[in-house]
mmCIF file of C-alpha atoms and ligand atoms in Angstrom:
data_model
loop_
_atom_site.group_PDB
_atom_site.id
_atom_site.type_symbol
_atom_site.label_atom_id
_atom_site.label_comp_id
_atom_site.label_asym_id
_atom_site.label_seq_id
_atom_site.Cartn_x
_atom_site.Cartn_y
_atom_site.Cartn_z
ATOM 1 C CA UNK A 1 0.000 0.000 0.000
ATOM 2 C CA UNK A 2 1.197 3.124 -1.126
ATOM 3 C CA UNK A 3 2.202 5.732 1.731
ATOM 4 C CA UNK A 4 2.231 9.418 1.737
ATOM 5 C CA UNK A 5 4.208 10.986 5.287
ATOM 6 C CA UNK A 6 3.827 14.611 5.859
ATOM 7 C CA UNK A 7 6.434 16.205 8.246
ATOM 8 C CA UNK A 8 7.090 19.645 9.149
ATOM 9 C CA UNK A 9 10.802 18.888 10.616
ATOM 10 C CA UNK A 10 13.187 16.553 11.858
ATOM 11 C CA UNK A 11 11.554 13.631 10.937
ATOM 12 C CA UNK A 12 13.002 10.645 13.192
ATOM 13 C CA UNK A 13 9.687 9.490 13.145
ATOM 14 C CA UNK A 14 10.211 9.572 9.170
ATOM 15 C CA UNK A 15 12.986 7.706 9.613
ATOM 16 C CA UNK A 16 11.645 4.555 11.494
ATOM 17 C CA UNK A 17 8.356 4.509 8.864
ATOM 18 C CA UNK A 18 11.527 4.150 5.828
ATOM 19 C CA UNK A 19 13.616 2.037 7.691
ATOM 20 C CA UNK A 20 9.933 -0.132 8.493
ATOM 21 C CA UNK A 21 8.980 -0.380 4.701
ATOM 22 C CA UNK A 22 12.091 -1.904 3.172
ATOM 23 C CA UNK A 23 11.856 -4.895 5.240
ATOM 24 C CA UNK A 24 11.065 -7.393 2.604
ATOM 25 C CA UNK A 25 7.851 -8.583 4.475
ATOM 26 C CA UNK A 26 6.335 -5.028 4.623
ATOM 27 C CA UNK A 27 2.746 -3.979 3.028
ATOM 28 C CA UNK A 28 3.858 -0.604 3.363
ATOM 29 C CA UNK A 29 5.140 1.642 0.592
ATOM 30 C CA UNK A 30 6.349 5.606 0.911
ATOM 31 C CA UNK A 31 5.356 6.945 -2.127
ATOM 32 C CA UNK A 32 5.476 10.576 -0.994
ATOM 33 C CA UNK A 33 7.108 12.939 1.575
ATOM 34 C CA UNK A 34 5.409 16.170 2.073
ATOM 35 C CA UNK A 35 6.899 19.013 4.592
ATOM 36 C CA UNK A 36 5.144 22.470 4.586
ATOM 37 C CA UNK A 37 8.809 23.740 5.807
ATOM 38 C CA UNK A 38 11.974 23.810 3.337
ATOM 39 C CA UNK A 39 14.763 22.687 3.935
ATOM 40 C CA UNK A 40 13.598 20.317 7.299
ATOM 41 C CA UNK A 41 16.125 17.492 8.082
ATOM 42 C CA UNK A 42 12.969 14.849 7.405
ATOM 43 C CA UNK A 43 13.548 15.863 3.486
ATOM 44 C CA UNK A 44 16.679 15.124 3.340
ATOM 45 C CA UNK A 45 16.460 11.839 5.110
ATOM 46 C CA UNK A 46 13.684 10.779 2.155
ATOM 47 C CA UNK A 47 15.654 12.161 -0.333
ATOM 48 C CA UNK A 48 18.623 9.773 0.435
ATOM 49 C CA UNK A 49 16.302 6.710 0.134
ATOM 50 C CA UNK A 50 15.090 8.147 -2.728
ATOM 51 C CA UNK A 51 11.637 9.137 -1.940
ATOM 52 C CA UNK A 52 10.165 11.496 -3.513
ATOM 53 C CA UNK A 53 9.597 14.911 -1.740
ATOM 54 C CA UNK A 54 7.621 17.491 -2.127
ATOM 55 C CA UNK A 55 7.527 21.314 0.011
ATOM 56 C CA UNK A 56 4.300 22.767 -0.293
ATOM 57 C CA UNK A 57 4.445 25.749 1.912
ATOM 58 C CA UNK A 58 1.049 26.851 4.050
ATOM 59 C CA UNK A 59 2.324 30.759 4.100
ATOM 60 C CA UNK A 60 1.566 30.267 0.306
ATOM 61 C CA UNK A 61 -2.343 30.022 0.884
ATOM 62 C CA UNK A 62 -4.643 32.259 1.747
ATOM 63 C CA UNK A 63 -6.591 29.313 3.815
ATOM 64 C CA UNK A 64 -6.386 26.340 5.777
ATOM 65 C CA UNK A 65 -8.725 24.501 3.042
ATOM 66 C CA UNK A 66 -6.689 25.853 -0.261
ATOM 67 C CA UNK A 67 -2.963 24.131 2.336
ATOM 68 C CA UNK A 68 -4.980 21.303 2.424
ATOM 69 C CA UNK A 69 -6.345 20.504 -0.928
ATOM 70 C CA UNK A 70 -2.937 21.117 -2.564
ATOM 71 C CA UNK A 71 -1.166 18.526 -0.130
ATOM 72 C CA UNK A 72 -4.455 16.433 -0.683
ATOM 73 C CA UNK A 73 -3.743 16.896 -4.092
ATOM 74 C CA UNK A 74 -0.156 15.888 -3.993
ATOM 75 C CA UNK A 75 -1.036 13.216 -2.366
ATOM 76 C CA UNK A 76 -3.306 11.405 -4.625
ATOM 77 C CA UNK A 77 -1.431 12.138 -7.804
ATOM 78 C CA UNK A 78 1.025 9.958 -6.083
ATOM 79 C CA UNK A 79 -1.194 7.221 -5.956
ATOM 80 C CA UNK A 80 -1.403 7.589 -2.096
ATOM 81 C CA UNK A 81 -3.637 5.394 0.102
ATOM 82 C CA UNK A 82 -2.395 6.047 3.169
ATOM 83 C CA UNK A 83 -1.385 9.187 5.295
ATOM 84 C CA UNK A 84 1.218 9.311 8.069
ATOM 85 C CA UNK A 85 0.914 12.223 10.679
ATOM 86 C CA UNK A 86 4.635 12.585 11.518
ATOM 87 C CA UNK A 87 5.562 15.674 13.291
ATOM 88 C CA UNK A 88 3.348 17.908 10.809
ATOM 89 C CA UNK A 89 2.746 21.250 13.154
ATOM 90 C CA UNK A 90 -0.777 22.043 11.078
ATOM 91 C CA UNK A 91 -3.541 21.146 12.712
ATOM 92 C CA UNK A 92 -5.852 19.752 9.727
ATOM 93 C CA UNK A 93 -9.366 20.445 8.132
ATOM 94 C CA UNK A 94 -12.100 18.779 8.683
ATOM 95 C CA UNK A 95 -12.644 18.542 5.171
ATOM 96 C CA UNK A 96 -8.565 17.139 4.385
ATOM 97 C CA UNK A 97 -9.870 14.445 7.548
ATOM 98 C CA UNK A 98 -12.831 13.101 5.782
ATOM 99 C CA UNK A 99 -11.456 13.104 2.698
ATOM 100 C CA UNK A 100 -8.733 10.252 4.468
ATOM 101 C CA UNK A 101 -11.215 8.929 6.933
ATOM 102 C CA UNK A 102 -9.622 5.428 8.358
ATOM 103 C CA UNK A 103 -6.531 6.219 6.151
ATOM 104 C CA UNK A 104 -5.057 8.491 8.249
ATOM 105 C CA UNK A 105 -3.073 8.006 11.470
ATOM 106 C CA UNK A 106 -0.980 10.875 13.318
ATOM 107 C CA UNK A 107 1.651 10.036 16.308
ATOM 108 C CA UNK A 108 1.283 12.300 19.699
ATOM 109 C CA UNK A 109 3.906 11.717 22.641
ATOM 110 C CA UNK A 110 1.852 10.846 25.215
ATOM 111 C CA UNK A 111 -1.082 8.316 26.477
ATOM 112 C CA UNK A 112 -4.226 9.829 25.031
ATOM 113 C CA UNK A 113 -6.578 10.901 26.171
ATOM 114 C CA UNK A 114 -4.283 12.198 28.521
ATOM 115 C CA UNK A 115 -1.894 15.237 27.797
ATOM 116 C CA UNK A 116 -2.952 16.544 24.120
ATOM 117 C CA UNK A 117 -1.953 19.277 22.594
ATOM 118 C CA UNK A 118 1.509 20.823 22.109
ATOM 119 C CA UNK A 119 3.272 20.265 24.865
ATOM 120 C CA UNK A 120 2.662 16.645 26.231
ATOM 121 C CA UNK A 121 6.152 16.300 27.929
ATOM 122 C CA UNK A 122 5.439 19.823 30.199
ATOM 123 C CA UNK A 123 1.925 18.560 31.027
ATOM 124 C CA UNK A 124 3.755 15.392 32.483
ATOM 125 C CA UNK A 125 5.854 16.859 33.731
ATOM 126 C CA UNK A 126 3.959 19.116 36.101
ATOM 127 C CA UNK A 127 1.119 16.541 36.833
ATOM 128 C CA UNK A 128 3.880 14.585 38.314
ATOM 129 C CA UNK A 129 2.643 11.173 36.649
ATOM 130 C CA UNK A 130 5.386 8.199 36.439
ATOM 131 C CA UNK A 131 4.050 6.700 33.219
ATOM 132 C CA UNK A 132 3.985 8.236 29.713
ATOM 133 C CA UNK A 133 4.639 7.307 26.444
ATOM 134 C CA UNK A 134 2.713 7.479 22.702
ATOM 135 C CA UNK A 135 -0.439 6.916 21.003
ATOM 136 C CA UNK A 136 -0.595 6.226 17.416
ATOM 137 C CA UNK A 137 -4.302 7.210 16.862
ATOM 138 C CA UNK A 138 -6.306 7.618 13.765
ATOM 139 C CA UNK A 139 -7.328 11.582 12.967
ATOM 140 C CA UNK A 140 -10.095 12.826 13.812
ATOM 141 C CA UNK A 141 -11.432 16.866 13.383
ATOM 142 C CA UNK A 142 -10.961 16.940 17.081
ATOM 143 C CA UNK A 143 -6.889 17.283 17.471
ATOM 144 C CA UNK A 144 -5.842 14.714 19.785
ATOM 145 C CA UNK A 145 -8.915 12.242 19.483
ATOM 146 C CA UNK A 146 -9.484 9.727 17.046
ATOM 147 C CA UNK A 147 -9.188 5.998 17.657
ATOM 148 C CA UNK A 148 -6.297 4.037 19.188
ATOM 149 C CA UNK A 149 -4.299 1.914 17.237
ATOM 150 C CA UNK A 150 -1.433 1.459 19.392
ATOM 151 C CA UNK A 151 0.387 2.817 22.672
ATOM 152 C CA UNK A 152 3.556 2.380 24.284
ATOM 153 C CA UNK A 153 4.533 2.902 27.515
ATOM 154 C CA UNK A 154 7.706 4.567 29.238
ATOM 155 C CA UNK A 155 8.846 5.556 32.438
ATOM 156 C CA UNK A 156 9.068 8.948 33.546
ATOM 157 C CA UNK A 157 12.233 8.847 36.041
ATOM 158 C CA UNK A 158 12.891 11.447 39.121
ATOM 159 C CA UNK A 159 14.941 14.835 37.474
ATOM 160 C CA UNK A 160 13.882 14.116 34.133
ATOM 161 C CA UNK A 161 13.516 17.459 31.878
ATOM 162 C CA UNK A 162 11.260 17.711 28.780
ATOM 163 C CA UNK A 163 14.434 17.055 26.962
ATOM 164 C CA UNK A 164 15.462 13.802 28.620
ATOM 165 C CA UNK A 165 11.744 12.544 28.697
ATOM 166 C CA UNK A 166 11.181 13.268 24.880
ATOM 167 C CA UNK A 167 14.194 11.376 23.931
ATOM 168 C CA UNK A 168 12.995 8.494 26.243
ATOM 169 C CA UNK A 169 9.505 8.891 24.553
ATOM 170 C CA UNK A 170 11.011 9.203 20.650
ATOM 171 C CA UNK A 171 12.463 5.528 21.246
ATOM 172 C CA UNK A 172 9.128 3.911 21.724
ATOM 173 C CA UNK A 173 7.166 6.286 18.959
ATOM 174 C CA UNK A 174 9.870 4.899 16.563
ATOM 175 C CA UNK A 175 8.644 1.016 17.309
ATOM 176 C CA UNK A 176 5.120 2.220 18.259
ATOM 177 C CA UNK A 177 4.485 4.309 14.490
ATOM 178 C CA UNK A 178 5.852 1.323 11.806
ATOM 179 C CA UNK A 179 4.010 -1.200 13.936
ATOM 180 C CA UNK A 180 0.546 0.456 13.402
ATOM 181 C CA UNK A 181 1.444 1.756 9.974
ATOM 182 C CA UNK A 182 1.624 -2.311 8.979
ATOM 183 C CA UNK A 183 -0.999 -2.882 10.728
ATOM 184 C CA UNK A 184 -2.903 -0.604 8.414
ATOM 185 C CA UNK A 185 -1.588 -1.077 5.136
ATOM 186 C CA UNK A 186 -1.410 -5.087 6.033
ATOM 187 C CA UNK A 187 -5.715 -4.770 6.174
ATOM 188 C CA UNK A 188 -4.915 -6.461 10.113
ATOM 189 C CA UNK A 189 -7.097 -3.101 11.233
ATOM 190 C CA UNK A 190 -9.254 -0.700 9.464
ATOM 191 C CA UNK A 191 -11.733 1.660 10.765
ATOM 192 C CA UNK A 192 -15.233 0.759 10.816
ATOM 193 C CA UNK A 193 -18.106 2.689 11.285
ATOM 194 C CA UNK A 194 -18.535 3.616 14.774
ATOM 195 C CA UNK A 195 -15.470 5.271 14.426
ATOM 196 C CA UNK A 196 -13.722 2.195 16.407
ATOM 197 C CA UNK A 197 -10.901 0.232 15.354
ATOM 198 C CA UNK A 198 -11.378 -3.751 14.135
ATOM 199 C CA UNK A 199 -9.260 -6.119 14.146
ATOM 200 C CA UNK A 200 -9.519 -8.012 10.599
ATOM 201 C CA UNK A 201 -7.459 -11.607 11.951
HETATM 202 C C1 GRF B 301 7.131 13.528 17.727
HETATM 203 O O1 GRF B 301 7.398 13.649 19.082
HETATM 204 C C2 GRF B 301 5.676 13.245 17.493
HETATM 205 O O2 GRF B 301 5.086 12.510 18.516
HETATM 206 C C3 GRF B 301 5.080 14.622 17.423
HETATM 207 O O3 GRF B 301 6.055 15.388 16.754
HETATM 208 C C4 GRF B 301 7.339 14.842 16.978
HETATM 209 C C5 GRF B 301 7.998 14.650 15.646
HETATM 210 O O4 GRF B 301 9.327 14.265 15.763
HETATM 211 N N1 GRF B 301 3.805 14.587 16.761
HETATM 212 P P1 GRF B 301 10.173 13.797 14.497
HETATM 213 O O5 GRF B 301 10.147 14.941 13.484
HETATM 214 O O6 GRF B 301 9.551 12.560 13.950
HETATM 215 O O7 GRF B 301 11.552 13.573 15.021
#
């Protein structure tokens, strides 16, 4: 299955989904990277396994919508099927969600529902909690919600800074993301319609 990853930066989460989809046993093929910021580390990383990339800048638009139809664009002239979430700072439409509904999965470094939004690893940090980790979750208008597909867990140990914790928290998202990308493009999961995720067997 054809995969399209949009990224707005490093891209280590890029990275793993590459490194994932040239095992010889994976479903899962990136097609496309899209980053709405030039020159981003995550481009360069798809460029040397020669992926193609495209930079389609939001300052460019005059909306939210017109950003979003031109990556949804993009994206289907490149025969996309799937859309990976990784590290892409927009927050998208509702229209660019429906358009993907149950083909689109974004990665957020903590255990939703708890701690969405921008900065998960603060919130952690000042509720004190032990646990975190990630949630790869399908999209859903509402940033942050959307169904699980897969979590994984890490400690959060005594003098840890938002630095030390989001490394900590980058090693599991890089297992955590490839495993529910195959999961996806394998047809194991899809979608259904209560919004829920089933399990195909
Ligand atoms: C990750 O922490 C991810 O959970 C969040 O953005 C970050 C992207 O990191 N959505 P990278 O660009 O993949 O290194």
């Amino acid at each position: 299955m054809k995969v399209g990853v949009l990224i707005s930066g490093s891209g280590t989460n890029l990275q793993a989904l590459i490194d994932h989809s040239l095992q010889r046993d994976s479903c899962a093929k990136i097609a496309l990277v899209i980053s709405n910021v030039p020159g981003v580390q995550g481009l360069t990383r798809a460029e040397t396994a020669g992926i193609p990339t495209k930079v389609i800048k939001h300052k460019e638009f005059k909306s939210r919508l017109d950003f979003d139809m031109a990556v949804h664009g993009a994206l289907e002239e490149a025969g996309v099927e799937l859309v990976c979430l990784a590290g892409f700072m927009r927050i998208v439409t509702g229209e660019f969600v429906r358009k993907w509904h149950g083909r689109l999965l974004n990665i957020h470094p903590s255990l939703l529902p708890s701690f969405k939004g921008m900065h998960a690893h603060q919130l952690v940090l000042e509720a004190g909690v032990c646990i975190s980790g990630c949630t790869v979750h399908f999209v859903e208008e509402e940033v942050d919600a959307g169904a699980i597909v897969t979590q994984e867990a890490v400690p959060v140990l005594y003098g840890d800074t938002v630095e030390t914790l989001q490394e900590r928290v980058k090693c599991a998202e890089h297992r955590a993301y490839p495993r529910a990308m195959e999961l996806l493009a394998s047809g194991r999961i899809k979608l259904n319609d209560d919004n829920k995720v089933q399990w195909m067997w």
